[in-house]
XYZ file of C-alpha atoms in Angstrom:
786
model
C 37.209 -3.831 -1.675
C 38.996 -3.817 1.743
C 36.828 -5.773 4.085
C 35.636 -4.218 7.420
C 37.474 -7.038 9.220
C 40.579 -6.266 8.017
C 39.999 -2.446 8.687
C 39.549 -3.333 12.096
C 42.404 -5.453 12.956
C 44.520 -2.757 11.486
C 43.018 -0.368 13.732
C 42.182 2.195 10.839
C 39.152 3.236 12.796
C 41.542 4.962 15.424
C 43.133 6.940 12.690
C 39.877 7.769 11.073
C 38.748 9.156 14.507
C 41.892 11.013 14.806
C 41.227 12.855 11.220
C 37.777 13.442 12.491
C 38.805 15.586 15.170
C 40.410 18.173 12.490
C 37.240 18.423 10.824
C 35.085 21.823 11.661
C 31.840 20.613 10.567
C 29.245 17.660 11.841
C 28.795 16.068 8.385
C 32.500 16.162 7.814
C 33.174 14.289 11.028
C 30.790 11.650 10.272
C 32.557 10.958 6.996
C 35.690 11.029 8.331
C 34.682 8.497 10.641
C 33.054 6.525 8.191
C 36.267 6.953 5.670
C 36.972 3.996 3.659
C 39.959 3.030 1.045
C 39.073 3.713 -2.785
C 39.139 0.398 -4.671
C 40.627 2.216 -7.703
C 44.067 3.536 -8.126
C 43.268 6.319 -10.286
C 40.903 7.539 -7.723
C 43.034 7.111 -4.697
C 45.693 9.068 -6.402
C 42.945 11.796 -7.208
C 42.472 11.810 -3.407
C 46.516 12.202 -2.779
C 46.396 15.146 -4.906
C 43.571 17.140 -3.260
C 45.379 16.320 -0.084
C 48.541 17.975 -1.464
C 46.769 20.936 -2.924
C 45.010 21.329 0.423
C 48.307 21.426 2.348
C 49.614 23.961 0.108
C 46.769 26.086 0.283
C 46.697 26.112 4.251
C 50.532 26.149 5.068
C 51.944 27.736 1.958
C 49.307 30.038 1.093
C 47.834 30.992 4.183
C 44.391 30.091 3.220
C 41.776 30.294 6.125
C 40.207 27.192 7.287
C 36.370 26.325 7.000
C 34.205 28.620 8.991
C 31.850 26.901 11.366
C 27.914 26.921 10.700
C 25.136 25.148 11.902
C 24.110 22.099 10.005
C 21.282 23.394 7.583
C 19.926 19.579 7.538
C 16.645 19.840 5.777
C 15.929 23.305 5.925
C 16.462 24.020 2.156
C 13.964 21.234 1.182
C 11.142 22.268 3.699
C 11.604 26.003 2.440
C 11.070 24.548 -1.337
C 7.904 22.576 -0.277
C 6.237 26.075 1.278
C 6.894 25.702 4.769
C 7.806 29.178 6.213
C 11.145 28.996 7.896
C 11.642 30.396 11.597
C 14.190 33.409 12.142
C 16.514 30.717 13.917
C 16.571 28.544 10.737
C 17.265 31.728 8.406
C 20.071 32.485 10.469
C 21.538 29.056 9.795
C 20.960 29.694 6.115
C 22.668 32.961 6.292
C 25.684 31.415 8.153
C 25.928 28.708 5.733
C 26.000 31.070 2.700
C 28.588 33.118 4.376
C 30.861 30.092 5.441
C 30.832 28.746 1.539
C 31.514 32.411 0.508
C 34.711 32.567 2.387
C 35.654 29.349 1.177
C 35.241 30.192 -2.329
C 37.017 33.516 -2.089
C 39.850 32.385 -0.120
C 40.441 29.343 -2.418
C 40.119 31.478 -5.819
C 42.094 34.397 -4.495
C 45.048 32.299 -3.469
C 48.013 31.983 -5.843
C 48.726 28.570 -4.944
C 48.735 26.123 -7.706
C 45.602 24.106 -6.686
C 43.679 23.098 -9.870
C 41.645 20.465 -8.158
C 40.192 22.382 -5.267
C 39.820 25.399 -7.272
C 37.862 23.569 -9.874
C 35.881 22.149 -7.127
C 35.046 25.479 -5.235
C 33.961 26.968 -8.465
C 30.870 24.913 -8.597
C 29.852 26.983 -5.225
C 26.945 29.594 -5.644
C 27.231 32.487 -3.342
C 24.281 35.035 -2.847
C 25.765 37.838 -0.752
C 22.694 39.892 -1.275
C 20.400 36.911 0.565
C 23.025 36.583 2.809
C 23.081 40.034 3.844
C 19.394 40.503 3.806
C 18.592 37.670 6.088
C 21.318 39.230 8.767
C 19.806 42.646 8.463
C 16.135 41.705 8.793
C 16.674 38.985 11.537
C 18.727 40.312 14.959
C 18.300 37.022 16.730
C 16.380 33.613 16.578
C 13.436 35.180 17.798
C 13.733 38.926 16.982
C 13.258 40.693 13.765
C 14.648 44.274 13.013
C 12.010 47.332 12.897
C 13.490 47.933 9.537
C 12.846 44.610 8.125
C 10.174 46.720 6.174
C 8.791 50.132 6.164
C 5.463 48.858 7.003
C 6.817 46.736 9.963
C 8.675 50.131 10.891
C 5.117 51.917 11.051
C 3.281 49.274 12.654
C 5.697 49.069 15.475
C 6.085 53.022 15.803
C 2.258 52.927 16.059
C 2.414 50.016 18.738
C 4.794 52.079 20.737
C 2.637 55.112 20.618
C -0.586 53.292 21.898
C 1.493 51.667 24.479
C 2.428 55.010 25.849
C -1.097 56.517 25.522
C -2.479 53.742 27.493
C 0.310 53.783 30.077
C -0.266 57.589 30.224
C -4.423 57.394 30.984
C -3.979 54.844 33.464
C -1.388 56.769 35.439
C -3.885 59.830 35.339
C -6.631 57.653 36.524
C -4.259 56.509 39.442
C -3.213 60.151 39.917
C -6.930 61.560 39.758
C -7.498 59.990 43.573
C -8.503 56.185 42.610
C -5.548 54.853 44.281
C -7.354 53.932 47.344
C -9.362 51.354 45.336
C -6.406 49.634 44.219
C -4.256 46.808 45.825
C -1.265 48.484 44.449
C -0.335 51.689 42.509
C 0.875 49.834 39.464
C -0.364 48.841 35.957
C 0.043 45.248 34.463
C -1.159 43.258 31.933
C -3.161 40.262 31.696
C -3.251 38.505 28.235
C -2.517 41.113 25.926
C -4.499 44.187 27.609
C -3.314 46.643 29.938
C -5.326 46.298 33.570
C -5.264 47.864 37.064
C -5.043 45.340 40.263
C -8.447 46.525 42.140
C -9.391 45.516 45.408
C -12.153 43.133 45.138
C -14.796 45.069 47.436
C -14.286 48.100 45.228
C -14.512 46.490 41.869
C -18.061 48.007 41.236
C -16.285 51.603 41.556
C -14.163 51.095 38.914
C -15.819 51.107 35.453
C -14.477 48.654 33.063
C -14.251 44.698 32.204
C -12.655 41.957 34.764
C -9.940 39.924 33.184
C -8.575 38.081 35.908
C -8.476 37.643 39.793
C -5.895 36.946 42.307
C -5.775 33.186 43.545
C -7.221 34.369 47.099
C -9.721 36.532 45.364
C -8.618 39.776 47.077
C -7.445 41.425 43.831
C -9.283 41.652 40.562
C -7.841 42.892 37.342
C -9.831 45.334 35.674
C -9.536 47.122 32.212
C -10.950 50.664 32.736
C -13.470 51.743 30.141
C -11.214 54.865 29.522
C -8.486 52.544 27.796
C -10.693 49.955 26.060
C -10.434 51.331 22.794
C -6.751 52.048 23.006
C -6.441 48.263 23.969
C -8.302 47.112 21.020
C -6.249 49.668 18.735
C -2.825 47.730 20.464
C -4.348 44.534 20.018
C -5.063 45.070 16.195
C -1.600 46.686 15.770
C -0.005 43.559 17.369
C -1.838 41.187 15.020
C -0.911 43.490 12.000
C 2.817 43.351 13.244
C 2.633 39.389 13.556
C 1.027 39.435 9.954
C 3.722 41.370 8.894
C 6.635 39.325 10.364
C 5.079 36.367 8.648
C 5.104 38.004 5.544
C 8.939 38.827 5.653
C 9.475 35.319 6.896
C 7.606 33.869 3.877
C 9.239 35.836 1.547
C 12.878 35.177 2.935
C 11.692 31.246 2.968
C 10.767 31.531 -0.926
C 13.992 32.966 -1.519
C 15.875 30.156 0.144
C 13.675 27.573 -1.611
C 14.443 28.727 -5.158
C 18.378 28.006 -4.057
C 17.521 24.494 -2.937
C 19.676 22.630 -5.485
C 22.520 24.874 -5.398
C 22.440 25.049 -1.439
C 22.687 20.918 -1.898
C 25.818 21.138 -4.256
C 27.317 24.004 -1.768
C 26.945 21.765 1.104
C 28.569 18.729 -0.742
C 31.484 20.827 -1.814
C 31.875 22.383 1.598
C 31.698 19.248 3.557
C 34.301 17.435 0.888
C 36.680 20.553 1.212
C 36.587 20.365 5.171
C 37.130 16.599 5.151
C 40.117 17.271 2.546
C 41.558 20.206 4.958
C 41.194 17.890 7.789
C 43.574 15.319 6.034
C 46.182 17.914 5.310
C 45.657 19.397 9.083
C 46.542 15.608 10.394
C 49.395 15.289 8.061
C 50.558 18.531 9.440
C 50.194 18.072 12.909
C 51.728 14.146 12.333
C 54.726 15.383 10.781
C 53.778 13.142 7.699
C 54.873 13.159 4.299
C 52.891 12.373 0.976
C 54.053 8.836 -0.145
C 55.087 7.904 -3.818
C 52.192 6.165 -4.876
C 52.266 3.472 -7.612
C 49.975 0.112 -8.500
C 53.067 -1.999 -9.168
C 53.245 -3.517 -5.600
C 56.349 -1.938 -4.623
C 56.391 -0.710 -1.227
C 59.432 1.048 0.372
C 59.105 2.798 3.900
C 61.636 4.779 4.998
C 61.884 5.350 8.834
C 57.794 4.800 8.961
C 56.285 5.266 12.519
C 53.228 3.377 13.580
C 50.476 6.503 13.715
C 48.656 5.088 16.968
C 51.877 5.055 19.140
C 52.866 7.924 20.811
C 55.264 9.849 18.931
C 57.752 10.332 21.737
C 58.300 6.637 22.289
C 57.881 5.238 18.579
C 60.776 3.867 16.795
C 61.340 4.129 13.065
C 61.292 1.091 11.194
C 62.254 0.693 7.756
C 61.150 -1.868 5.224
C 60.935 -2.602 1.445
C 59.336 -5.328 -0.784
C 57.919 -5.665 -3.933
C 60.857 -4.717 -6.156
C 62.993 -8.127 -6.611
C 61.056 -10.221 -4.317
C 57.338 -10.213 -3.506
C 57.278 -11.158 0.491
C 59.242 -10.594 3.410
C 59.707 -13.445 6.101
C 60.658 -11.563 9.254
C 61.655 -13.488 12.071
C 63.226 -12.461 15.459
C 62.431 -12.570 19.463
C 59.356 -11.642 20.691
C 58.259 -8.046 21.681
C 60.835 -7.029 19.005
C 58.324 -5.332 16.800
C 57.219 -7.674 14.284
C 53.708 -7.416 14.668
C 53.805 -3.553 15.104
C 55.590 -3.497 11.487
C 53.147 -5.853 10.217
C 50.206 -3.528 11.106
C 52.056 -0.499 10.138
C 52.419 -1.507 6.703
C 48.815 -2.626 6.177
C 47.599 0.775 7.773
C 49.897 2.824 5.466
C 48.585 1.236 2.493
C 44.782 1.783 3.469
C 45.758 5.258 4.373
C 47.409 6.236 1.285
C 44.232 4.801 -0.747
C 42.273 7.243 1.454
C 44.295 10.226 0.427
C 46.129 10.362 3.719
C 49.936 11.110 4.059
C 51.978 8.581 6.199
C 54.199 9.024 9.038
C 57.403 8.371 7.304
C 60.328 10.772 5.713
C 60.434 12.008 2.171
C 61.269 9.091 -0.424
C 58.749 6.680 1.027
C 56.797 4.620 -1.462
C 53.542 2.848 -1.121
C 51.786 0.665 -3.502
C 47.670 0.694 -4.175
C 46.280 -2.612 -3.268
C 42.770 -3.481 -4.223
C 42.436 -6.103 -1.285
C 44.514 -6.256 1.865
C 44.127 -9.573 3.985
C 45.398 -9.823 7.318
C 45.566 -12.355 9.948
C 47.077 -10.421 13.069
C 46.379 -11.239 16.653
C 44.207 -14.144 18.435
C 40.686 -14.377 17.245
C 39.984 -17.573 19.730
C 36.039 -17.526 19.710
C 34.404 -19.243 22.716
C 30.899 -19.310 21.061
C 31.947 -20.417 17.870
C 34.052 -23.158 19.857
C 37.374 -22.175 17.767
C 40.539 -22.435 18.863
C 43.613 -20.240 18.404
C 44.717 -22.306 15.601
C 41.326 -22.812 13.974
C 40.565 -19.174 14.050
C 43.790 -18.399 12.262
C 43.095 -20.932 9.709
C 39.543 -19.892 9.035
C 41.119 -16.390 8.123
C 44.058 -17.853 5.983
C 41.281 -19.930 4.208
C 39.070 -16.761 3.383
C 42.567 -15.391 1.943
C 43.541 -18.269 -0.229
C 39.900 -18.115 -1.668
C 40.556 -14.514 -2.796
C 43.990 -13.493 -2.886
C 45.238 -12.299 -6.269
C 48.262 -10.306 -7.760
C 46.856 -7.117 -6.524
C 46.505 -8.117 -2.955
C 48.546 -7.423 0.093
C 48.666 -10.412 2.728
C 49.755 -9.844 6.364
C 49.983 -12.690 8.534
C 51.533 -12.888 11.826
C 53.022 -16.204 13.540
C 51.939 -18.201 10.124
C 51.076 -21.851 11.284
C 51.195 -21.252 15.070
C 49.117 -23.047 17.528
C 49.584 -26.528 16.475
C 52.260 -29.385 15.867
C 55.789 -27.455 15.212
C 56.548 -29.851 12.128
C 52.899 -29.738 10.849
C 52.475 -26.063 11.396
C 55.771 -25.591 9.448
C 54.963 -27.592 6.653
C 51.420 -26.311 6.411
C 52.886 -22.638 6.578
C 55.647 -23.259 3.709
C 52.504 -24.761 1.602
C 50.525 -21.624 2.085
C 53.518 -19.337 1.415
C 54.145 -21.096 -1.943
C 50.513 -20.607 -2.920
C 50.459 -17.026 -2.373
C 53.687 -16.594 -4.023
C 51.999 -18.519 -7.050
C 49.337 -16.243 -7.046
C 51.739 -13.308 -7.277
C 50.454 -11.495 -4.444
C 52.678 -9.252 -1.918
C 53.127 -9.156 1.778
C 54.632 -9.784 5.064
C 54.816 -13.083 7.127
C 56.125 -13.317 10.396
C 57.440 -16.712 11.974
C 59.603 -18.540 14.332
C 59.832 -21.607 12.322
C 63.735 -21.966 11.025
C 62.726 -24.524 8.303
C 60.813 -21.744 6.705
C 63.882 -19.233 7.179
C 65.667 -21.694 5.398
C 62.918 -21.910 2.612
C 63.204 -18.172 2.036
C 66.874 -18.640 1.023
C 65.876 -21.144 -1.718
C 63.239 -19.105 -3.516
C 64.092 -15.643 -4.883
C 60.177 -14.536 -4.712
C 60.652 -14.437 -0.955
C 63.284 -12.333 1.333
C 64.655 -13.259 4.908
C 64.448 -10.240 7.190
C 65.047 -10.302 11.094
C 64.391 -7.948 13.643
C 67.763 -6.938 15.204
C 68.678 -7.530 18.846
C 71.638 -6.644 20.665
C 74.059 -9.597 20.676
C 75.551 -9.118 24.192
C 72.009 -8.284 26.114
C 69.556 -9.756 23.586
C 67.713 -6.753 23.870
C 65.307 -6.005 20.757
C 66.522 -3.020 18.697
C 63.348 -2.597 17.055
C 65.072 -2.390 13.697
C 64.585 -4.817 10.315
C 67.555 -6.320 8.895
C 66.522 -7.436 5.061
C 68.488 -10.358 4.212
C 69.326 -11.848 7.233
C 66.964 -13.954 9.196
C 66.417 -13.126 12.991
C 66.852 -15.764 15.925
C 64.123 -16.266 18.348
C 66.334 -16.169 21.458
C 63.401 -17.378 23.508
C 65.852 -18.904 26.192
C 68.245 -15.820 26.442
C 65.120 -13.629 26.590
C 63.580 -15.499 29.303
C 67.192 -15.670 31.296
C 67.019 -11.743 31.155
C 63.287 -11.635 32.211
C 64.540 -13.554 35.362
C 64.266 -17.447 34.250
C 66.559 -19.348 36.676
C 69.785 -20.248 35.284
C 69.708 -23.978 35.567
C 66.221 -24.032 33.839
C 67.465 -22.030 31.203
C 70.767 -24.435 30.817
C 68.264 -27.484 30.852
C 65.985 -25.814 28.329
C 68.942 -25.296 25.730
C 70.322 -28.944 26.315
C 67.094 -30.299 25.311
C 67.082 -28.211 21.811
C 68.177 -30.560 18.991
C 71.734 -30.265 17.843
C 70.445 -29.047 14.175
C 68.323 -26.325 15.794
C 71.346 -25.251 18.330
C 73.602 -25.016 15.322
C 71.445 -22.861 13.058
C 70.847 -20.403 15.755
C 74.522 -20.351 16.866
C 75.092 -19.600 13.142
C 72.483 -16.973 13.185
C 73.965 -15.259 16.296
C 77.362 -15.277 14.897
C 76.522 -13.870 11.787
C 74.520 -10.903 13.571
C 77.628 -10.447 15.875
C 79.631 -10.263 12.691
C 77.304 -7.876 11.006
C 76.933 -5.542 13.700
C 80.723 -5.643 14.328
C 81.251 -5.095 10.346
C 78.502 -1.922 10.445
C 80.541 -0.467 13.317
C 83.718 -0.656 11.456
C 81.951 0.747 8.274
C 80.450 3.726 10.540
C 84.119 4.280 11.888
C 85.792 4.257 8.053
C 82.788 6.551 6.797
C 83.787 9.132 9.745
C 87.441 9.005 8.656
C 86.513 9.100 4.933
C 84.238 12.114 5.783
C 87.337 13.761 7.761
C 89.518 13.106 4.749
C 87.260 14.547 2.419
C 87.144 17.863 4.707
C 90.830 18.034 4.855
C 91.182 17.654 1.118
C 88.512 20.343 0.105
C 90.511 22.792 2.733
C 93.636 21.976 0.837
C 91.493 22.720 -2.495
C 90.276 25.954 -0.933
C 93.770 27.275 0.340
C 95.155 26.341 -3.453
C 92.672 28.442 -5.039
C 93.196 31.255 -2.637
C 97.058 31.179 -3.238
C 96.459 31.411 -6.821
C 94.223 34.442 -6.772
C 96.886 35.864 -4.314
C 99.567 35.043 -6.683
C 97.477 36.998 -9.747
C 96.903 39.841 -7.410
C 100.928 39.909 -6.776
C 101.729 39.956 -10.428
C 99.357 42.661 -10.986
C 100.439 44.886 -7.974
C 104.264 44.606 -9.144
C 103.338 45.506 -12.616
C 101.739 48.741 -11.505
C 104.305 49.434 -9.088
C 106.939 48.951 -11.588
C 105.219 51.222 -14.107
C 104.904 53.695 -11.296
C 108.230 54.055 -10.466
C 109.350 54.257 -14.211
C 107.030 56.941 -14.681
C 108.102 58.876 -11.666
C 111.993 58.609 -12.863
C 110.963 59.888 -16.269
C 108.995 62.672 -14.805
C 111.971 63.703 -12.537
C 114.272 63.247 -15.739
C 112.154 65.589 -17.844
C 112.078 68.541 -15.331
C 115.848 68.379 -14.969
C 116.255 68.322 -18.973
C 113.534 71.168 -19.163
C 115.732 73.289 -16.487
C 118.854 72.465 -18.872
C 117.144 73.324 -21.924
C 116.208 76.638 -20.321
C 119.725 77.530 -19.609
C 120.999 76.734 -23.162
C 118.562 78.678 -24.822
C 119.857 81.816 -23.450
C 121.780 83.940 -25.696
C 125.019 84.265 -23.727
C 125.672 81.876 -20.461
C 127.122 83.390 -17.404
C 129.677 81.478 -15.124
C 126.780 80.970 -12.792
C 124.859 79.601 -15.705
C 127.288 77.115 -16.496
C 127.886 75.923 -12.603
C 123.996 75.364 -12.701
C 123.883 73.425 -15.592
C 127.057 71.272 -14.094
C 124.780 70.592 -10.985
C 121.707 69.668 -13.154
C 123.938 67.282 -15.339
C 125.173 65.572 -12.029
C 121.687 65.498 -10.723
C 120.901 63.676 -14.188
C 123.370 61.315 -13.764
C 122.123 60.462 -10.487
C 118.655 59.862 -11.709
C 119.987 57.264 -14.410
C 118.061 54.238 -14.563
C 120.657 51.606 -13.822
C 120.181 48.020 -14.293
C 122.655 47.490 -11.650
C 119.640 47.492 -9.377
C 117.791 44.881 -11.057
C 118.800 41.266 -11.271
C 118.245 39.722 -14.362
C 117.517 36.147 -13.801
C 117.416 33.655 -16.506
C 115.367 30.338 -15.605
C 116.047 27.315 -17.249
C 114.062 24.224 -16.771
C 114.986 20.604 -17.378
C 113.024 17.236 -16.942
C 113.352 15.504 -13.791
C 115.253 12.280 -13.198
C 113.083 10.472 -10.680
C 116.501 8.446 -9.622
C 118.375 11.633 -8.878
C 115.346 13.714 -7.292
C 115.924 13.952 -3.538
C 114.585 15.790 -0.581
C 115.528 19.422 -0.487
C 115.747 20.060 -4.231
C 114.087 23.138 -6.040
C 111.613 21.983 -8.690
C 108.902 23.639 -10.916
C 105.784 22.503 -10.634
C 103.776 22.644 -14.218
C 100.141 22.518 -13.230
C 100.595 25.204 -10.564
C 103.141 27.109 -12.522
C 105.325 27.691 -9.318
C 108.638 26.821 -7.720
C 108.391 24.113 -5.114
C 110.935 22.416 -2.678
C 110.977 18.347 -2.754
C 109.983 16.880 0.663
C 109.847 12.981 0.008
C 109.998 10.904 -3.027
C 107.767 7.600 -3.873
C 109.633 6.513 -7.132
C 107.283 3.707 -7.332
C 104.310 5.296 -7.202
C 105.674 8.212 -9.569
C 104.956 10.829 -6.965
C 106.468 13.013 -4.325
C 105.583 15.587 -1.887
C 106.592 18.992 -2.057
C 106.185 22.332 -0.125
C 104.875 25.154 -1.926
C 105.220 27.815 0.576
C 103.354 26.668 3.710
C 101.160 24.077 1.682
C 102.256 20.734 1.481
C 100.861 18.912 -1.488
C 101.361 15.298 -3.378
C 102.748 15.965 -7.140
C 103.411 13.366 -10.162
C 107.096 13.525 -11.045
C 106.237 13.732 -14.656
C 104.746 17.339 -13.853
C 107.893 18.466 -12.254
C 111.192 20.121 -13.780
C 114.629 21.084 -12.308
C 115.295 24.701 -11.953
C 118.802 26.072 -12.680
C 119.320 29.802 -12.439
C 122.071 31.960 -14.350
C 122.715 35.251 -12.844
C 124.551 38.227 -14.188
C 124.478 41.578 -13.392
C 124.456 44.008 -16.166
C 126.372 47.445 -15.347
C 124.849 49.093 -18.350
C 122.840 51.983 -17.587
C 120.319 53.723 -19.630
C 120.469 57.475 -19.624
C 117.268 59.354 -19.619
C 117.243 62.053 -22.552
C 114.890 64.485 -23.483
C 115.241 64.480 -27.067
C 115.262 60.530 -27.139
C 111.811 60.361 -25.339
C 109.167 58.808 -27.627
C 105.567 59.773 -26.774
C 103.542 56.385 -26.490
C 101.507 55.352 -29.367
C 97.943 55.164 -28.285
C 96.368 53.711 -31.562
C 97.161 50.955 -33.992
C 95.995 50.738 -37.562
C 95.444 46.972 -39.085
C 93.295 47.700 -42.041
C 94.356 45.616 -44.714
C 96.021 43.071 -42.613
C 94.445 39.461 -42.083
C 93.181 37.993 -38.960
C 96.487 35.839 -38.398
C 98.344 38.833 -39.204
C 96.764 41.368 -37.144
C 96.107 39.528 -33.796
C 99.961 39.283 -32.902
C 100.369 43.112 -33.690
C 97.556 43.695 -31.504
C 99.021 41.677 -28.610
C 102.256 43.597 -28.829
C 100.713 47.226 -29.204
C 98.778 46.226 -25.880
C 101.907 45.104 -24.222
C 103.426 48.348 -24.948
C 100.458 50.223 -23.955
C 100.425 48.412 -20.328
C 104.305 49.489 -20.078
C 103.526 52.777 -20.889
C 100.746 53.047 -18.318
C 98.220 53.745 -20.983
C 94.501 53.849 -19.684
C 92.800 53.712 -23.080
C 93.761 52.813 -26.689
C 92.414 52.876 -30.091
C 92.266 49.847 -32.920
C 91.543 51.177 -36.415
C 90.416 47.890 -38.255
C 87.750 49.267 -40.659
C 84.161 48.114 -41.010
C 84.449 45.644 -43.987
C 82.812 41.920 -43.582
C 83.067 42.381 -39.695
C 85.431 39.248 -39.931
C 88.507 41.356 -38.819
C 86.595 43.516 -35.930
C 84.814 40.154 -34.800
C 88.078 38.349 -34.470
C 89.744 41.308 -32.647
C 86.943 41.879 -30.177
C 87.030 38.009 -29.480
C 90.559 38.165 -28.685
C 90.158 41.158 -26.325
C 87.205 39.421 -24.699
C 89.691 36.702 -23.553
C 92.302 38.999 -22.700
C 92.728 39.404 -18.654
C 94.425 42.611 -19.221
C 91.534 44.239 -20.816
C 88.855 45.870 -18.427
C 86.362 46.651 -21.249
C 86.339 47.405 -25.015
C 83.233 49.066 -27.272
C 83.174 50.450 -30.668
C 83.416 54.108 -31.611
C 80.444 56.449 -31.216
C 79.491 59.078 -33.772
C 82.361 61.089 -34.813
C 84.827 58.602 -33.135
C 84.969 56.243 -36.565
C 81.815 54.056 -35.149
C 82.327 50.507 -36.121
C 85.406 50.779 -38.010
C 87.454 51.395 -34.608
C 87.485 49.837 -31.209
C 88.367 51.506 -27.949
C 90.018 49.400 -25.446
C 90.198 50.271 -21.715
C 93.156 48.597 -19.990
C 93.316 47.411 -16.251
């Protein structure tokens, strides 16, 4: 159990107070203020899970928070014992029932995965009937509705009638000429009876009962005999009304008393959920994250922010221990942030064990500790005659008597307040004892001997608070692995200490101390310079990676454009050939019409000759097409030079050489406007032999063969059929066919499966299908070409 002294030194009470401000209910606020960390890992993790669920319900599921109600205190218990509740108390019960009903319905109806809270609110008892009955019968804390019962309604109706009758009789009495006896022409009441204000000298003139007189005695208040019976009836009706109201209250009280146990359970649930909601709201308002929770001593705080420092001023700190080493020895200048870091680590551990999120970034890991011990700050006590050193040692003695392997120890300025040599020796002995106990923790110091010791023991790691090597100003960052320098003299100079005094102080330092501090300063300076170089290199690498990505993207675009170009060229050539064929067919048809005549005239011969000449003009001459036969031969690196035209095998393209690096077996080539590096082994010399073929192809109607639209491969093996189908598809594309048919038969489906698998990989095939009913069904495959 973490003691109150530690919690106070870490200022956990201030965090708890902030959490309580987000609670709705008074009891929840009290629980938040008195919140304490769990001493069992599983229970602490359970609290973390609940906070996580509450966060999801509130900020992902849009679930409403707790609706406020006045504390019901001991009302159910008094109802159970038979004490009749007041109208105000019953209204508090109704508001309580409404609040728990809203909580249960909102959580249960949510689609957010929250098994813990949904199970918890499932224990809530709701009584909508009683809630509505109280609200319908009781209007305010001192007013009951006329419709609370049928009898009450009748009684109040009768009271109203009696009031009207009495007032009417008294008014008629005044109008009858008796106003001369009255002090004022008004009707008033004394007690619960209607009376008239009569002048004292005329009281014998008015028959009735005197109920009161004025302080001066000049006025007496008389109830006339004419309204006596009516007043008696009104009095009886009023008593009857009070009895009915009391009966209704007793009935409602009895219903509340029966539910005492359920109401207590409801209150426990709603107060606990309200506190859990407050933890989630605190996490949201402070931009906190759920830590990765473990029980293995591992702590890795990433950009942690102390929760009690103004968010606009706090500087994030990252710190890690419990992995390869159990302790961190933090050194560095005063006001550098050592103590704040120490408190933040302890505070985060306590907060995590209370189910609270921590002010850090995702990936932060916090360990559960059964005990947390701290010796932070000056606890000098005049009353107990304790010096600063004595008060610290008293704390440390308590720590050494109780510490174990499940403890976190936080000691600020260990061994301070006494002789430096003795203090350093004592501090080392204490540290070794804590390490032997296999505990975990953070220790801060200014002792150089402890910095050297941390290098010799793998269980403790040096860490330094960084400072600016030029101005010696603290940077509030921890550098793990390198001790910090105190820089007391330099900081004093920066604060205004006389230069001569500073030089004198420096000269009085021992040679070993000066040498050690110089090494630390130079190491820190070198580290910061190396960090700057690394940052610059990372920026250059990022820029180069960006350029490489742009080149890769451009290369991909070029490949896509090349594919599109080939497709367009093929389609255009097909269109031109078909167009020429159509024109030739028209001419042949005209010639055929002429020669089908029984007798040709001279005009027919002239027309035939004209058509013949026109057909000659339409001949598809290979003179217009330049056949290029490209031969490739392996590149000889020694003969390769800038300006050579080469074939680049990986990209299947012709490139021009820009520069050659024979040692690295690579060269730089231009692929259009794109410059890339290529391996010489991927290049081939290009030689082109061009010869123009004067042979022409005359298009004749008789020689025109109708394109084949189907192929039959029944009886062929897969190895025999696939090449035949490939050639068939080539011819179909040349002939500009949109759809062809492959007849393969049903058989054992081996041939059809192999054919369709080949079609699936063929880029020239847009789609394929088996035949429909009447088309050959699964014995044929129809292929749609691109």
